[in-house]
mmCIF file of C-alpha atoms in Angstrom:
data_model
loop_
_atom_site.group_PDB
_atom_site.id
_atom_site.type_symbol
_atom_site.label_atom_id
_atom_site.label_comp_id
_atom_site.label_asym_id
_atom_site.label_seq_id
_atom_site.Cartn_x
_atom_site.Cartn_y
_atom_site.Cartn_z
ATOM 1 C CA MET I 1 259.222 -112.621 92.817
ATOM 2 C CA LYS I 2 259.059 -109.828 90.266
ATOM 3 C CA LYS I 3 255.425 -109.101 91.210
ATOM 4 C CA LEU I 4 256.337 -109.009 94.887
ATOM 5 C CA LEU I 5 259.105 -106.461 94.247
ATOM 6 C CA CYS I 6 256.759 -104.348 92.131
ATOM 7 C CA ALA I 7 254.081 -104.436 94.822
ATOM 8 C CA ALA I 8 256.602 -103.521 97.531
ATOM 9 C CA GLY I 9 257.978 -100.681 95.410
ATOM 10 C CA LEU I 10 254.488 -99.366 94.688
ATOM 11 C CA GLY I 11 253.603 -99.519 98.379
ATOM 12 C CA LEU I 12 256.763 -97.612 99.272
ATOM 13 C CA ILE I 13 256.053 -94.950 96.646
ATOM 14 C CA LEU I 14 252.464 -94.540 97.814
ATOM 15 C CA SER I 15 253.450 -94.277 101.471
ATOM 16 C CA VAL I 16 256.165 -91.727 100.724
ATOM 17 C CA SER I 17 253.909 -89.656 98.474
ATOM 18 C CA THR I 18 251.053 -89.764 101.004
ATOM 19 C CA SER I 19 253.263 -88.620 103.865
ATOM 20 C CA ALA I 20 254.632 -85.815 101.730
ATOM 21 C CA TYR I 21 251.124 -84.395 101.239
ATOM 22 C CA ALA I 22 249.634 -85.113 104.653
ATOM 23 C CA GLU I 23 251.501 -82.822 106.995
ATOM 24 C CA LYS I 24 249.007 -82.868 109.853
ATOM 25 C CA ILE I 25 247.181 -86.068 110.657
ATOM 26 C CA ALA I 26 244.473 -86.446 113.289
ATOM 27 C CA VAL I 27 242.703 -89.476 114.693
ATOM 28 C CA ILE I 28 239.232 -89.711 116.125
ATOM 29 C CA ASN I 29 237.598 -92.484 118.075
ATOM 30 C CA VAL I 30 234.161 -92.423 116.433
ATOM 31 C CA GLY I 31 232.834 -95.104 118.771
ATOM 32 C CA GLU I 32 233.730 -93.046 121.819
ATOM 33 C CA VAL I 33 232.102 -89.944 120.361
ATOM 34 C CA PHE I 34 229.002 -91.940 119.445
ATOM 35 C CA GLN I 35 228.687 -93.356 122.977
ATOM 36 C CA ASP I 36 229.430 -90.056 124.694
ATOM 37 C CA ILE I 37 227.044 -87.660 123.023
ATOM 38 C CA ALA I 38 223.782 -86.819 124.742
ATOM 39 C CA THR I 39 221.825 -86.975 121.489
ATOM 40 C CA LYS I 40 222.054 -90.765 121.496
ATOM 41 C CA LYS I 41 220.335 -90.984 124.873
ATOM 42 C CA ALA I 42 217.546 -88.643 123.775
ATOM 43 C CA VAL I 43 217.046 -90.623 120.574
ATOM 44 C CA SER I 44 216.817 -93.878 122.535
ATOM 45 C CA LYS I 45 214.067 -92.419 124.707
ATOM 46 C CA GLN I 46 212.272 -91.022 121.647
ATOM 47 C CA LEU I 47 212.327 -94.390 119.878
ATOM 48 C CA GLU I 48 211.176 -96.185 123.021
ATOM 49 C CA LYS I 49 208.262 -93.764 123.292
ATOM 50 C CA GLU I 50 207.491 -94.093 119.571
ATOM 51 C CA PHE I 51 207.259 -97.899 119.692
ATOM 52 C CA LYS I 52 205.795 -98.298 123.182
ATOM 53 C CA GLY I 53 202.182 -98.704 122.015
ATOM 54 C CA ARG I 54 203.012 -101.413 119.507
ATOM 55 C CA ALA I 55 205.271 -103.178 122.009
ATOM 56 C CA ASN I 56 202.484 -103.234 124.594
ATOM 57 C CA GLU I 57 200.050 -104.573 121.991
ATOM 58 C CA LEU I 58 202.465 -107.375 121.133
ATOM 59 C CA GLN I 59 202.959 -108.227 124.796
ATOM 60 C CA ASN I 60 199.195 -108.448 125.281
ATOM 61 C CA MET I 61 198.864 -110.639 122.192
ATOM 62 C CA GLU I 62 201.628 -112.887 123.513
ATOM 63 C CA LYS I 63 199.900 -113.275 126.882
ATOM 64 C CA ASP I 64 196.621 -114.087 125.134
ATOM 65 C CA LEU I 65 198.355 -116.717 123.005
ATOM 66 C CA GLN I 66 199.943 -118.278 126.087
ATOM 67 C CA THR I 67 196.597 -118.596 127.848
ATOM 68 C CA ARG I 68 195.015 -120.047 124.699
ATOM 69 C CA ALA I 69 197.881 -122.535 124.362
ATOM 70 C CA GLU I 70 197.493 -123.612 127.992
ATOM 71 C CA LYS I 71 193.754 -124.041 127.454
ATOM 72 C CA LEU I 72 194.378 -126.142 124.345
ATOM 73 C CA GLN I 73 196.864 -128.322 126.246
ATOM 74 C CA LYS I 74 194.344 -128.935 129.009
ATOM 75 C CA ASN I 75 191.797 -130.030 126.424
ATOM 76 C CA ALA I 76 194.321 -132.055 124.402
ATOM 77 C CA ALA I 77 192.317 -135.266 124.882
ATOM 78 C CA LYS I 78 189.397 -133.889 122.863
ATOM 79 C CA PRO I 79 190.659 -130.973 120.769
ATOM 80 C CA ASN I 80 188.159 -128.539 119.320
ATOM 81 C CA GLU I 81 188.938 -127.869 115.652
ATOM 82 C CA LYS I 82 187.585 -124.307 115.780
ATOM 83 C CA ASP I 83 189.751 -123.482 118.806
ATOM 84 C CA LEU I 84 192.826 -124.880 117.056
ATOM 85 C CA GLN I 85 192.123 -122.850 113.920
ATOM 86 C CA ALA I 86 191.494 -119.694 115.937
ATOM 87 C CA PHE I 87 194.730 -120.256 117.855
ATOM 88 C CA GLU I 88 196.714 -120.746 114.634
ATOM 89 C CA ALA I 89 195.172 -117.617 113.099
ATOM 90 C CA LYS I 90 196.056 -115.546 116.185
ATOM 91 C CA ARG I 91 199.532 -117.049 116.280
ATOM 92 C CA THR I 92 200.137 -116.247 112.602
ATOM 93 C CA ASP I 93 198.858 -112.700 113.109
ATOM 94 C CA PHE I 94 201.117 -112.271 116.132
ATOM 95 C CA LEU I 95 204.183 -113.519 114.250
ATOM 96 C CA LYS I 96 203.517 -111.140 111.342
ATOM 97 C CA LYS I 97 203.035 -108.169 113.654
ATOM 98 C CA ALA I 98 206.129 -109.063 115.688
ATOM 99 C CA GLN I 99 208.240 -109.345 112.551
ATOM 100 C CA GLN I 100 206.921 -106.040 111.198
ATOM 101 C CA PHE I 101 207.547 -104.381 114.563
ATOM 102 C CA GLU I 102 211.123 -105.636 114.632
ATOM 103 C CA GLN I 103 211.783 -104.458 111.063
ATOM 104 C CA ASP I 104 210.284 -101.015 111.726
ATOM 105 C CA ASN I 105 212.216 -100.671 114.964
ATOM 106 C CA GLN I 106 215.514 -101.616 113.317
ATOM 107 C CA ARG I 107 214.847 -99.267 110.385
ATOM 108 C CA ARG I 108 214.134 -96.331 112.701
ATOM 109 C CA GLN I 109 217.191 -97.087 114.832
ATOM 110 C CA GLN I 110 219.336 -97.153 111.700
ATOM 111 C CA GLU I 111 217.862 -93.846 110.515
ATOM 112 C CA GLU I 112 218.603 -92.194 113.847
ATOM 113 C CA ARG I 113 222.091 -93.741 114.008
ATOM 114 C CA ASN I 114 222.826 -92.339 110.552
ATOM 115 C CA LYS I 115 221.682 -88.875 111.666
ATOM 116 C CA ILE I 116 224.004 -89.031 114.668
ATOM 117 C CA LEU I 117 226.912 -90.234 112.524
ATOM 118 C CA GLN I 118 226.259 -87.381 110.079
ATOM 119 C CA THR I 119 226.408 -84.940 112.999
ATOM 120 C CA ILE I 120 229.704 -86.485 114.097
ATOM 121 C CA LYS I 121 231.041 -86.265 110.544
ATOM 122 C CA THR I 122 230.077 -82.592 110.270
ATOM 123 C CA ALA I 123 231.665 -81.793 113.639
ATOM 124 C CA THR I 124 234.820 -83.708 112.700
ATOM 125 C CA LYS I 125 235.083 -81.796 109.441
ATOM 126 C CA ALA I 126 234.639 -78.470 111.256
ATOM 127 C CA VAL I 127 237.323 -79.330 113.829
ATOM 128 C CA ALA I 128 239.692 -80.561 111.113
ATOM 129 C CA GLU I 129 239.255 -77.364 109.103
ATOM 130 C CA LYS I 130 239.666 -75.147 112.166
ATOM 131 C CA GLU I 131 242.785 -76.975 113.331
ATOM 132 C CA ARG I 132 244.039 -77.342 109.720
ATOM 133 C CA TYR I 133 244.359 -81.112 109.615
ATOM 134 C CA ASP I 134 245.005 -82.643 106.232
ATOM 135 C CA VAL I 135 243.819 -86.153 107.123
ATOM 136 C CA VAL I 136 241.486 -87.464 109.817
ATOM 137 C CA VAL I 137 241.235 -91.222 110.356
ATOM 138 C CA ASP I 138 239.377 -93.425 112.788
ATOM 139 C CA ALA I 139 241.625 -94.421 115.679
ATOM 140 C CA SER I 140 240.731 -98.085 115.208
ATOM 141 C CA THR I 141 242.392 -98.065 111.781
ATOM 142 C CA VAL I 142 245.746 -96.710 112.972
ATOM 143 C CA LEU I 143 248.242 -99.421 113.861
ATOM 144 C CA TYR I 144 250.974 -97.475 115.661
ATOM 145 C CA PRO I 145 249.618 -94.078 116.710
ATOM 146 C CA GLU I 146 252.169 -93.625 119.508
ATOM 147 C CA ASN I 147 255.084 -93.735 117.043
ATOM 148 C CA SER I 148 253.884 -90.775 115.030
ATOM 149 C CA SER I 149 254.825 -87.329 116.274
ATOM 150 C CA ASN I 150 252.453 -85.495 113.948
ATOM 151 C CA LEU I 151 249.363 -87.502 114.946
ATOM 152 C CA LYS I 152 246.821 -85.820 117.240
ATOM 153 C CA ASN I 153 243.695 -87.303 118.799
ATOM 154 C CA ILE I 154 240.779 -84.902 118.229
ATOM 155 C CA THR I 155 238.083 -87.048 119.836
ATOM 156 C CA ASP I 156 237.551 -84.672 122.771
ATOM 157 C CA LEU I 157 237.355 -81.649 120.462
ATOM 158 C CA VAL I 158 234.695 -83.352 118.358
ATOM 159 C CA ILE I 159 232.709 -84.336 121.465
ATOM 160 C CA LYS I 160 232.745 -80.714 122.613
ATOM 161 C CA LYS I 161 231.684 -79.553 119.153
ATOM 162 C CA VAL I 162 228.781 -82.022 118.989
ATOM 163 C CA LYS I 163 227.506 -81.121 122.475
#
């Protein structure tokens, strides 16, 4: 009981002291900004172009493996050991290349996503400084934004700044 009262008292003190310092608070919907900016669309096209050759190669390898597998199934009554070994070698090579492709693709997407988020962060900071906001938080973390009179949504300003 004593710990509960101490925790409640500490929470009250922290909330009072935070509100005393943070006069102007803004919220931003980072997800909306991320989805709305044109840079994301250009990056998607760039990544698609960057990985197109490898994706086509993997598709061709997959088709080749399918035809080899069908051929092996037709000759299942008298399997050729060399054909089975060649199929397994091609299959293993395909799986390695597919896994490497997926890892490289995810890594590049993450790199580009981080660049976009850094751009959003820089734009948010510029808007906050220009408008003199003390605190900017993501809209998804605010429980009751409609109850606060000193809370302003700067999402549209940041979108304009990024574009």
